[in-house]
Coordinates of C-alpha atoms in Angstrom, one line a residue:
Chain A
X1 CA 64.2 96.4 99.7
X2 CA 67.0 96.5 97.2
X3 CA 66.6 95.0 93.7
X4 CA 67.8 91.6 94.8
X5 CA 65.5 91.4 97.8
X6 CA 62.5 92.0 95.6
X7 CA 63.7 89.5 93.0
X8 CA 64.6 86.8 95.6
X9 CA 61.4 86.9 97.5
X10 CA 59.5 86.0 94.4
X11 CA 61.9 83.6 92.8
X12 CA 62.7 81.7 96.0
X13 CA 59.1 80.6 96.3
X14 CA 59.0 79.6 92.7
X15 CA 62.2 77.5 93.1
X16 CA 60.9 75.8 96.2
X17 CA 57.5 75.0 94.6
X18 CA 59.3 73.5 91.7
X19 CA 61.6 71.5 93.9
X20 CA 58.8 70.2 96.1
X21 CA 56.4 69.4 93.3
X22 CA 59.1 67.5 91.4
X23 CA 59.7 65.3 94.4
X24 CA 56.1 65.0 95.5
X25 CA 55.1 63.7 92.1
X26 CA 57.6 60.8 92.2
X27 CA 56.2 57.3 92.4
X28 CA 58.6 55.9 94.9
X29 CA 58.6 54.5 98.4
X30 CA 57.1 57.1 100.9
X31 CA 60.2 57.1 103.2
X32 CA 62.6 58.0 100.3
X33 CA 60.3 60.8 99.2
X34 CA 59.9 62.0 102.8
X35 CA 63.7 62.1 103.2
X36 CA 64.3 63.9 100.0
X37 CA 61.7 66.5 100.9
X38 CA 63.2 66.9 104.3
X39 CA 66.5 68.1 103.0
X40 CA 65.1 70.1 100.1
X41 CA 62.7 71.9 102.5
X42 CA 65.4 72.5 105.1
X43 CA 65.9 75.9 103.5
X44 CA 69.1 77.7 102.8
X45 CA 69.7 80.8 100.8
X46 CA 69.2 79.2 97.4
X47 CA 72.1 81.3 96.1
X48 CA 72.9 79.0 93.2
X49 CA 69.5 78.8 91.6
X50 CA 69.0 82.5 92.3
X51 CA 72.2 83.3 90.6
X52 CA 71.0 81.3 87.5
X53 CA 67.7 83.1 87.4
X54 CA 69.3 86.5 88.1
X55 CA 71.5 86.1 85.0
X56 CA 68.4 85.3 82.9
X57 CA 66.6 88.3 84.3
X58 CA 69.6 90.6 83.8
X59 CA 69.6 89.7 80.1
X60 CA 65.9 90.4 79.7
X61 CA 64.7 86.8 79.3
X62 CA 61.8 85.1 81.0
X63 CA 63.1 83.5 84.2
X64 CA 60.5 80.7 83.8
X65 CA 62.7 79.2 81.1
X66 CA 65.4 78.6 83.8
X67 CA 63.2 77.5 86.7
X68 CA 63.6 73.7 86.2
X69 CA 67.4 74.0 85.7
X70 CA 67.6 76.2 88.8
X71 CA 65.7 73.5 90.8
X72 CA 67.9 70.8 89.3
X73 CA 71.0 72.8 90.5
X74 CA 69.5 73.1 94.0
X75 CA 68.8 69.3 94.0
X76 CA 72.5 68.6 93.3
X77 CA 73.6 71.1 96.0
X78 CA 71.2 69.4 98.4
X79 CA 72.4 65.9 97.6
X80 CA 76.0 67.0 98.1
X81 CA 75.1 68.3 101.6
X82 CA 73.4 65.0 102.5
X83 CA 76.3 62.9 101.4
X84 CA 79.0 65.3 102.9
X85 CA 77.2 65.2 106.3
X86 CA 77.4 61.3 106.5
X87 CA 79.4 59.7 109.4
X88 CA 82.1 58.4 107.0
X89 CA 82.5 61.9 105.5
X90 CA 82.2 65.1 107.6
X91 CA 80.1 63.4 110.3
X92 CA 77.8 66.4 111.0
X93 CA 74.8 66.2 113.2
X94 CA 73.4 69.6 112.4
X95 CA 72.8 71.4 109.1
X96 CA 71.0 74.8 109.1
X97 CA 70.1 74.2 112.7
X98 CA 68.2 71.0 112.0
X99 CA 69.3 67.4 112.4
X100 CA 71.1 66.2 109.3
X101 CA 69.3 63.7 107.0
X102 CA 71.0 60.6 108.2
X103 CA 70.3 61.5 111.9
X104 CA 66.6 61.5 111.0
X105 CA 66.3 58.8 108.4
X106 CA 69.4 56.6 108.9
X107 CA 72.5 56.3 106.7
X108 CA 71.0 54.0 104.0
X109 CA 68.0 56.3 103.3
X110 CA 70.3 59.4 103.3
X111 CA 72.7 57.8 100.7
X112 CA 69.7 56.8 98.6
X113 CA 68.1 60.2 98.9
X114 CA 71.3 61.8 97.7
X115 CA 71.5 59.4 94.8
X116 CA 67.9 60.1 93.9
X117 CA 68.2 63.8 94.0
X118 CA 71.3 63.8 91.8
X119 CA 69.6 61.5 89.3
X120 CA 66.4 63.5 89.3
X121 CA 68.3 66.8 88.5
X122 CA 69.1 65.6 85.0
X123 CA 65.4 64.7 84.3
X124 CA 64.5 68.3 85.4
X125 CA 66.8 69.8 82.8
X126 CA 65.3 67.6 80.2
X127 CA 61.9 68.9 81.1
X128 CA 62.9 72.5 80.7
X129 CA 61.1 74.6 78.1
X130 CA 64.3 75.3 76.1
X131 CA 65.8 73.8 72.8
X132 CA 67.3 70.4 72.8
X133 CA 70.6 71.9 71.9
X134 CA 70.6 74.0 75.0
X135 CA 69.5 71.1 77.2
X136 CA 72.4 69.0 75.9
X137 CA 74.9 71.8 76.6
X138 CA 73.5 72.4 80.0
X139 CA 73.5 68.7 81.0
X140 CA 77.2 68.4 79.9
X141 CA 78.0 71.5 81.9
X142 CA 76.1 70.3 85.0
X143 CA 77.6 66.8 85.0
X144 CA 81.0 68.2 84.6
X145 CA 80.6 70.8 87.3
X146 CA 79.1 68.3 89.8
X147 CA 81.2 65.2 89.1
X148 CA 84.8 64.0 89.6
X149 CA 86.3 67.0 87.8
X150 CA 84.1 69.4 89.8
X151 CA 82.3 69.1 93.1
X152 CA 82.8 65.4 93.9
X153 CA 86.5 65.8 93.1
X154 CA 86.6 68.8 95.4
X155 CA 84.9 66.9 98.3
X156 CA 87.5 64.1 97.7
X157 CA 90.4 66.7 97.9
X158 CA 88.7 68.3 100.9
X159 CA 88.7 64.9 102.8
X160 CA 92.3 64.3 101.8
X161 CA 93.2 67.8 103.1
X162 CA 91.6 67.4 106.5
X163 CA 94.2 67.2 109.2
X164 CA 96.9 68.3 106.6
X165 CA 98.4 71.7 106.3
X166 CA 97.4 73.1 102.9
X167 CA 99.0 75.9 101.0
X168 CA 96.8 78.8 99.8
X169 CA 97.0 77.3 96.2
X170 CA 95.9 73.9 97.5
X171 CA 93.1 75.4 99.5
X172 CA 91.9 77.5 96.6
X173 CA 92.0 74.4 94.3
X174 CA 89.7 72.5 96.7
X175 CA 87.2 75.4 96.9
X176 CA 87.3 76.1 93.1
X177 CA 85.9 72.5 92.7
X178 CA 83.8 72.1 95.8
X179 CA 81.9 75.4 95.7
X180 CA 83.2 77.2 92.7
X181 CA 82.2 74.9 89.8
X182 CA 78.5 74.8 90.7
X183 CA 78.4 78.6 91.0
X184 CA 80.1 78.8 87.6
X185 CA 77.5 76.4 86.2
X186 CA 74.7 78.6 87.7
X187 CA 76.0 81.7 85.9
X188 CA 76.8 79.9 82.6
X189 CA 73.6 78.0 82.5
X190 CA 71.7 81.2 82.9
X191 CA 73.8 82.6 80.1
X192 CA 73.1 79.6 77.8
X193 CA 69.3 79.9 78.5
X194 CA 69.6 83.7 77.7
X195 CA 71.3 82.9 74.3
X196 CA 74.6 84.6 75.2
X197 CA 77.8 84.1 73.1
X198 CA 81.0 82.3 74.2
X199 CA 82.7 85.6 75.2
X200 CA 79.8 86.6 77.4
X201 CA 79.7 83.1 78.9
X202 CA 83.4 83.4 79.7
X203 CA 82.8 86.6 81.6
X204 CA 79.9 85.2 83.5
X205 CA 82.2 82.3 84.6
X206 CA 84.9 84.7 85.7
X207 CA 82.3 86.6 87.7
X208 CA 81.1 83.4 89.3
X209 CA 84.6 82.3 90.0
X210 CA 85.3 85.5 92.1
X211 CA 82.0 85.3 94.0
X212 CA 82.7 81.6 94.6
X213 CA 86.0 82.4 96.3
X214 CA 84.4 85.2 98.2
X215 CA 81.7 82.8 99.3
X216 CA 84.2 80.4 100.7
X217 CA 86.4 83.1 102.4
X218 CA 83.2 84.4 104.0
X219 CA 82.3 80.9 105.1
X220 CA 85.7 80.5 106.8
X221 CA 85.4 83.9 108.5
X222 CA 81.9 83.0 109.8
X223 CA 83.2 79.8 111.3
X224 CA 85.4 82.0 113.5
X225 CA 83.4 85.2 113.9
X226 CA 79.8 84.0 113.3
X227 CA 76.9 83.7 115.5
X228 CA 76.1 80.1 116.3
X229 CA 72.4 80.5 116.1
X230 CA 72.6 82.4 112.8
X231 CA 74.9 79.9 111.1
X232 CA 73.0 76.9 112.5
X233 CA 76.1 75.0 113.5
X234 CA 78.8 75.3 116.2
X235 CA 81.3 78.1 115.7
X236 CA 84.9 77.0 115.6
X237 CA 84.3 73.6 114.0
X238 CA 87.0 74.1 111.4
X239 CA 89.7 74.9 114.0
X240 CA 88.7 71.9 116.1
X241 CA 89.1 69.7 113.1
X242 CA 92.4 71.4 112.2
X243 CA 91.1 72.3 108.8
X244 CA 93.1 74.7 106.7
X245 CA 91.1 77.8 106.1
X246 CA 91.7 81.3 104.7
X247 CA 92.0 82.9 108.2
X248 CA 94.3 80.0 109.4
X249 CA 96.6 80.4 106.3
X250 CA 96.4 84.2 105.8
X251 CA 95.4 85.6 109.2
X252 CA 92.0 87.2 109.6
X253 CA 92.9 90.7 108.3
X254 CA 94.4 89.4 105.0
X255 CA 91.5 87.0 104.6
X256 CA 89.1 90.0 104.8
X257 CA 91.2 91.9 102.3
X258 CA 91.1 88.9 99.9
X259 CA 87.3 88.8 100.3
X260 CA 87.1 92.5 99.3
X261 CA 89.5 91.9 96.3
X262 CA 87.3 89.2 94.8
X263 CA 84.2 91.4 95.3
X264 CA 85.8 94.2 93.5
X265 CA 86.9 92.0 90.6
X266 CA 83.4 90.5 90.4
X267 CA 81.9 94.1 90.1
X268 CA 84.5 95.0 87.4
X269 CA 83.6 92.1 85.2
X270 CA 80.0 92.9 85.5
X271 CA 80.4 96.5 84.4
X272 CA 82.3 95.1 81.4
X273 CA 79.4 92.6 80.7
X274 CA 76.2 94.6 81.1
X275 CA 74.9 98.2 81.4
X276 CA 72.6 97.5 84.3
X277 CA 74.1 94.6 86.4
X278 CA 72.5 95.7 89.7
X279 CA 70.9 92.4 90.4
X280 CA 74.2 90.5 89.9
X281 CA 76.1 93.2 91.9
X282 CA 73.7 92.8 94.8
X283 CA 74.1 89.0 94.6
X284 CA 77.9 89.4 95.0
X285 CA 77.4 91.7 97.9
X286 CA 75.0 89.3 99.6
X287 CA 77.6 86.5 99.3
X288 CA 80.4 88.7 100.7
X289 CA 78.4 90.1 103.6
X290 CA 76.1 87.3 104.6
X291 CA 75.7 86.4 108.3
X292 CA 75.0 82.7 107.7
Chain B
X1 CA 80.8 29.9 69.6
X2 CA 77.2 30.9 69.1
X3 CA 76.2 34.2 67.7
X4 CA 76.2 36.0 71.1
X5 CA 79.6 34.6 72.1
X6 CA 81.2 36.0 68.9
X7 CA 79.4 39.4 69.4
X8 CA 80.2 39.6 73.2
X9 CA 83.8 38.8 72.9
X10 CA 84.3 41.9 70.6
X11 CA 81.9 44.2 72.2
X12 CA 82.9 43.5 75.8
X13 CA 86.4 44.7 75.1
X14 CA 85.2 47.8 73.4
X15 CA 82.8 48.6 76.3
X16 CA 85.6 48.1 78.9
X17 CA 88.0 50.3 76.8
X18 CA 85.4 53.0 76.7
X19 CA 84.7 52.8 80.5
X20 CA 88.4 52.8 81.4
X21 CA 89.4 55.6 79.1
X22 CA 86.5 57.8 80.2
X23 CA 87.7 57.4 83.8
X24 CA 91.4 57.6 83.1
X25 CA 91.0 60.9 81.4
X26 CA 89.3 62.6 84.3
X27 CA 91.2 65.4 86.1
X28 CA 90.4 64.4 89.6
X29 CA 92.3 63.2 92.8
X30 CA 94.2 60.0 92.0
X31 CA 92.6 58.0 94.8
X32 CA 89.0 58.8 93.5
X33 CA 90.1 57.7 90.1
X34 CA 91.7 54.5 91.4
X35 CA 88.6 53.6 93.3
X36 CA 86.3 54.2 90.3
X37 CA 88.6 52.1 88.1
X38 CA 88.8 49.3 90.7
X39 CA 85.0 48.7 90.6
X40 CA 84.7 49.3 86.8
X41 CA 87.4 46.8 86.1
X42 CA 86.0 44.2 88.6
X43 CA 84.4 42.6 85.7
X44 CA 80.9 41.2 85.5
X45 CA 79.1 40.0 82.5
X46 CA 78.3 43.5 81.1
X47 CA 74.8 42.2 80.3
X48 CA 73.2 45.6 80.3
X49 CA 75.6 47.3 77.8
X50 CA 75.7 44.1 75.7
X51 CA 71.9 44.2 75.5
X52 CA 71.9 47.8 74.3
X53 CA 74.5 47.0 71.6
X54 CA 72.8 43.7 70.6
X55 CA 69.6 45.7 69.8
X56 CA 71.6 48.1 67.6
X57 CA 73.3 45.2 65.9
X58 CA 70.0 43.4 65.4
X59 CA 68.5 46.4 63.7
X60 CA 71.4 46.7 61.4
X61 CA 72.9 49.9 62.8
X62 CA 76.5 50.6 63.7
X63 CA 77.1 49.6 67.3
X64 CA 79.7 52.4 67.7
X65 CA 76.8 54.8 67.9
X66 CA 75.7 53.1 71.2
X67 CA 79.1 52.5 72.8
X68 CA 79.2 55.6 75.0
X69 CA 75.6 55.1 76.1
X70 CA 76.4 51.5 76.8
X71 CA 79.4 52.5 78.9
X72 CA 77.2 55.1 80.7
X73 CA 74.8 52.3 81.6
X74 CA 77.5 50.1 83.0
X75 CA 78.8 53.0 85.0
X76 CA 75.4 53.4 86.6
X77 CA 75.2 49.7 87.3
X78 CA 78.7 49.8 88.9
X79 CA 77.8 52.9 91.1
X80 CA 74.7 51.0 92.3
X81 CA 76.8 48.0 93.3
X82 CA 79.3 50.2 95.2
X83 CA 76.5 52.0 97.1
X84 CA 74.4 48.8 97.7
X85 CA 77.5 47.1 99.2
X86 CA 78.1 49.8 101.8
X87 CA 77.9 48.8 105.5
X88 CA 74.7 50.8 106.1
X89 CA 73.1 49.0 103.1
X90 CA 73.7 45.4 102.3
X91 CA 77.1 45.4 104.1
X92 CA 78.8 43.0 101.7
X93 CA 82.6 42.3 101.9
X94 CA 82.8 40.5 98.6
X95 CA 81.6 41.3 95.1
X96 CA 82.5 39.1 92.1
X97 CA 85.1 37.4 94.4
X98 CA 86.9 40.6 95.2
X99 CA 86.8 42.8 98.3
X100 CA 84.0 45.4 97.9
X101 CA 85.0 49.0 97.1
X102 CA 84.6 50.4 100.6
X103 CA 86.7 47.4 102.0
X104 CA 89.6 48.6 99.8
X105 CA 89.1 52.4 99.7
X106 CA 87.0 53.2 102.8
X107 CA 83.4 54.3 103.0
X108 CA 83.9 58.0 102.1
X109 CA 85.7 57.2 98.9
X110 CA 83.3 54.5 98.0
X111 CA 80.3 56.9 98.3
X112 CA 82.1 59.6 96.3
X113 CA 83.1 57.1 93.6
X114 CA 79.5 56.0 93.2
X115 CA 78.4 59.7 93.0
X116 CA 81.1 60.3 90.4
X117 CA 80.2 57.4 88.2
X118 CA 76.6 58.3 88.3
X119 CA 77.3 61.8 87.3
X120 CA 79.8 60.9 84.6
X121 CA 77.3 58.6 82.9
X122 CA 75.2 61.6 81.8
X123 CA 78.3 63.3 80.2
X124 CA 79.0 60.1 78.3
X125 CA 75.5 60.1 76.8
X126 CA 76.1 63.8 75.8
X127 CA 79.4 62.8 74.1
X128 CA 77.6 60.1 72.0
X129 CA 77.7 60.4 68.1
X130 CA 73.9 60.7 67.9
X131 CA 71.4 63.6 67.4
X132 CA 70.6 66.0 70.2
X133 CA 67.0 64.9 70.1
X134 CA 68.1 61.3 70.8
X135 CA 70.5 62.3 73.5
X136 CA 67.8 64.2 75.3
X137 CA 65.4 61.2 75.0
X138 CA 68.0 58.8 76.3
X139 CA 69.0 61.0 79.2
X140 CA 65.4 61.3 80.3
X141 CA 65.0 57.5 80.1
X142 CA 68.2 56.9 81.9
X143 CA 67.5 59.3 84.7
X144 CA 64.0 57.8 85.2
X145 CA 65.2 54.2 85.1
X146 CA 68.1 54.8 87.5
X147 CA 66.4 57.2 89.9
X148 CA 63.7 57.3 92.6
X149 CA 61.1 55.8 90.3
X150 CA 63.4 53.1 89.1
X151 CA 66.6 51.5 90.5
X152 CA 67.0 53.7 93.6
X153 CA 63.4 53.3 94.5
X154 CA 63.9 49.6 94.1
X155 CA 66.9 49.5 96.4
X156 CA 64.8 51.5 99.0
X157 CA 62.0 49.0 98.7
X158 CA 64.4 46.1 98.9
X159 CA 65.9 47.5 102.2
X160 CA 62.4 48.0 103.6
X161 CA 61.5 44.4 102.6
X162 CA 64.5 42.9 104.3
X163 CA 63.4 40.8 107.3
X164 CA 59.8 41.2 106.0
X165 CA 57.8 38.5 104.4
X166 CA 57.0 39.8 100.9
X167 CA 54.2 38.5 98.6
X168 CA 55.0 37.5 95.0
X169 CA 53.6 40.9 93.8
X170 CA 55.7 42.9 96.3
X171 CA 58.8 40.9 95.4
X172 CA 58.2 41.4 91.7
X173 CA 57.6 45.1 92.2
X174 CA 61.0 45.5 93.9
X175 CA 62.8 43.6 91.2
X176 CA 61.0 45.4 88.4
X177 CA 62.5 48.6 89.7
X178 CA 65.8 47.4 91.1
X179 CA 66.9 45.3 88.1
X180 CA 64.2 45.5 85.5
X181 CA 64.2 49.2 84.8
X182 CA 67.9 49.4 83.8
X183 CA 67.4 46.4 81.4
X184 CA 64.4 48.0 79.9
X185 CA 66.5 51.1 79.5
X186 CA 69.2 49.1 77.7
X187 CA 66.8 47.7 75.2
X188 CA 64.9 50.9 74.6
X189 CA 68.0 53.0 74.3
X190 CA 69.3 50.6 71.7
X191 CA 66.0 51.1 69.9
X192 CA 66.1 54.9 70.1
X193 CA 69.7 54.8 68.6
X194 CA 68.4 52.5 65.9
X195 CA 65.6 54.9 65.1
X196 CA 62.8 52.5 66.0
X197 CA 59.2 53.6 66.3
X198 CA 57.2 53.7 69.6
X199 CA 55.5 50.4 68.9
X200 CA 58.9 48.7 68.4
X201 CA 60.3 50.4 71.5
X202 CA 57.3 49.1 73.5
X203 CA 58.0 45.5 72.4
X204 CA 61.7 45.9 73.2
X205 CA 60.7 47.0 76.7
X206 CA 58.4 44.0 77.2
X207 CA 61.2 41.7 76.0
X208 CA 63.4 43.4 78.5
X209 CA 60.9 43.1 81.3
X210 CA 60.7 39.3 80.8
X211 CA 64.4 38.9 80.8
X212 CA 64.7 41.2 83.8
X213 CA 62.4 38.9 85.8
X214 CA 64.2 35.8 84.5
X215 CA 67.5 37.4 85.5
X216 CA 66.2 37.9 89.1
X217 CA 64.7 34.5 89.4
X218 CA 68.0 33.0 88.2
X219 CA 69.8 35.1 90.8
X220 CA 67.7 33.7 93.6
X221 CA 68.1 30.2 92.4
X222 CA 71.9 30.6 92.2
X223 CA 71.9 31.8 95.7
X224 CA 70.6 28.4 96.8
X225 CA 72.0 26.1 94.2
X226 CA 75.0 28.0 92.9
X227 CA 78.7 27.3 93.2
X228 CA 80.3 29.7 95.7
X229 CA 83.5 30.1 93.5
X230 CA 81.5 30.8 90.4
X231 CA 79.1 33.3 91.9
X232 CA 81.9 35.0 93.8
X233 CA 80.0 35.4 97.1
X234 CA 78.7 33.0 99.8
X235 CA 75.8 30.7 98.8
X236 CA 72.8 31.0 101.0
X237 CA 73.2 34.7 101.9
X238 CA 69.6 35.5 101.1
X239 CA 68.3 32.8 103.5
X240 CA 70.6 33.9 106.3
X241 CA 69.3 37.5 105.9
X242 CA 65.7 36.1 105.8
X243 CA 65.2 37.8 102.4
X244 CA 62.1 36.9 100.4
X245 CA 63.1 35.3 97.2
X246 CA 61.3 33.4 94.4
X247 CA 62.3 30.0 95.7
X248 CA 61.3 31.0 99.3
X249 CA 57.9 32.2 98.1
X250 CA 57.1 29.7 95.3
X251 CA 59.3 26.8 96.2
X252 CA 62.2 25.8 93.9
X253 CA 60.2 23.9 91.3
X254 CA 57.7 26.6 90.7
X255 CA 60.5 29.2 90.6
X256 CA 62.1 27.3 87.8
X257 CA 58.8 27.0 85.9
X258 CA 58.4 30.8 86.2
X259 CA 61.9 31.3 84.9
X260 CA 61.0 29.2 81.8
X261 CA 57.8 31.0 81.3
X262 CA 59.5 34.4 81.1
X263 CA 62.1 33.1 78.7
X264 CA 59.3 31.7 76.4
X265 CA 57.5 35.1 76.6
X266 CA 60.7 36.9 75.7
X267 CA 61.3 34.7 72.7
X268 CA 57.7 35.1 71.5
X269 CA 58.0 38.9 71.6
X270 CA 61.2 38.8 69.7
X271 CA 59.7 36.7 66.9
X272 CA 57.0 39.3 66.6
X273 CA 59.6 42.1 66.5
X274 CA 62.2 41.0 64.1
X275 CA 62.9 38.2 61.5
X276 CA 66.4 37.3 62.7
X277 CA 66.5 37.9 66.5
X278 CA 69.1 35.3 67.2
X279 CA 71.4 37.6 69.1
X280 CA 68.6 38.7 71.4
X281 CA 67.4 35.1 71.8
X282 CA 70.8 34.0 72.9
X283 CA 71.0 36.9 75.3
X284 CA 67.8 35.8 77.0
X285 CA 69.1 32.2 77.1
X286 CA 72.4 33.5 78.7
X287 CA 70.5 35.3 81.4
X288 CA 68.2 32.3 82.2
X289 CA 71.0 29.7 82.3
X290 CA 74.0 31.6 83.7
X291 CA 76.1 30.0 86.4
X292 CA 77.0 33.3 88.1

């Protein structure tokens, strides 16, 4: 196992325990809880919370300080998947090889589960073992990254861009919001918890921006070249929806070059930020080379 | 004009300015912003934010300190109306006499607008001119009141209770969550901003609990006896959906007695809490006697 694999196997279980216990302890109708747990347990790579914790680990702090914020971030990611999959949005029946939340629980419960996960995430940050000043900073960053100026705005732009021919700039702007901002949050929140200064936080955000773009390019490539069983949804779904993607705009070869470029940039920034950035280098590699 | 009318006419404009400017300044796709503004501008009595500010005023503090938190609360109330009106939930075409958000902007945009309003509300609390410690406390209270253990849980229970015959206890439990918790938040947040102690906060919550129940009983009565133009939606919609209500469970006369009881209790608590509670007494009266 490389450095990241060792780190991930421990931290993923802790993140999942935190997520599950936060939901199980809620006093709320059983069906709502069941639906929240269903999507939170549906797995996934937990890349966002792992990134947050990897930053804390890299800067020599106790990852426990970031566990609740990491779980909060994964809750927001999960809520966004539940809402994005709804019939009026992307209308997806499968997510990670399993029926989507509304296919199992119905649309009303799926909408409410998403709302509840989003709301709970802010309570989790408040419950973190960090100073009030850091909590306030992280909550402001999280709301901004997840909201109208971040992820929700990106989803809106994505819906508007469906069936339209986007330029590379437009495509990149959608992805910066839809995927990029939460990854930036992950890195910067890890930095805040580690007590880093503004210059270091800026570098962490730049690193995250590059791996965010790499993440999305890889996603678009997998939709063409991926293995249906591994990615857990049908191959070619972007094309059948006439969605603009990196391969559709740049061609496959240039898309792969661009992926490699962002990976190189991410590594450069890391070398400038820290003497032993192995964990964060591995994470960038994982994103660029993942099979699902 | 009575004390509350004078106070409301000033504060309502300030709340609405705060709401509108917070949304207008967002860098987000125009359609999302338009949809958020549509519902926020659709009016309403602004009872929740007025309650928050009325507590601050009663305790002699500057209401400006609570304006952003008041706007945050109204954003959460607005998001809940947008999501509750969706076809998969209550499937309402009219709200306050206007077409509901999804009727104008479509379901996808309505869902995203709700998500964006909910998320933005936490940023507004962070931007408040109050101490970090108070912000953290208010954010925890707001997330709890709005989430799975509060309003969202209440909406879930409400959906499950539709077409079912509820006992008075079950009905009250739904309302305590669906309406009560946000009113309790309003009162308690005003108390936190005013620097009150735990005992005073407890009394404020009890006062809010009573006016919350009064609010809901009045709502149920208006659905039977109200004027369609004044309430902005068809009279008798609860009955046509076979919803359990206070008049359907208790009969109209007992429902009105119960409304009067909660109003009396609210006044009692206020006399115990403050020497000059006129503003909060008027607010309780407004809730119990409103025509829409």
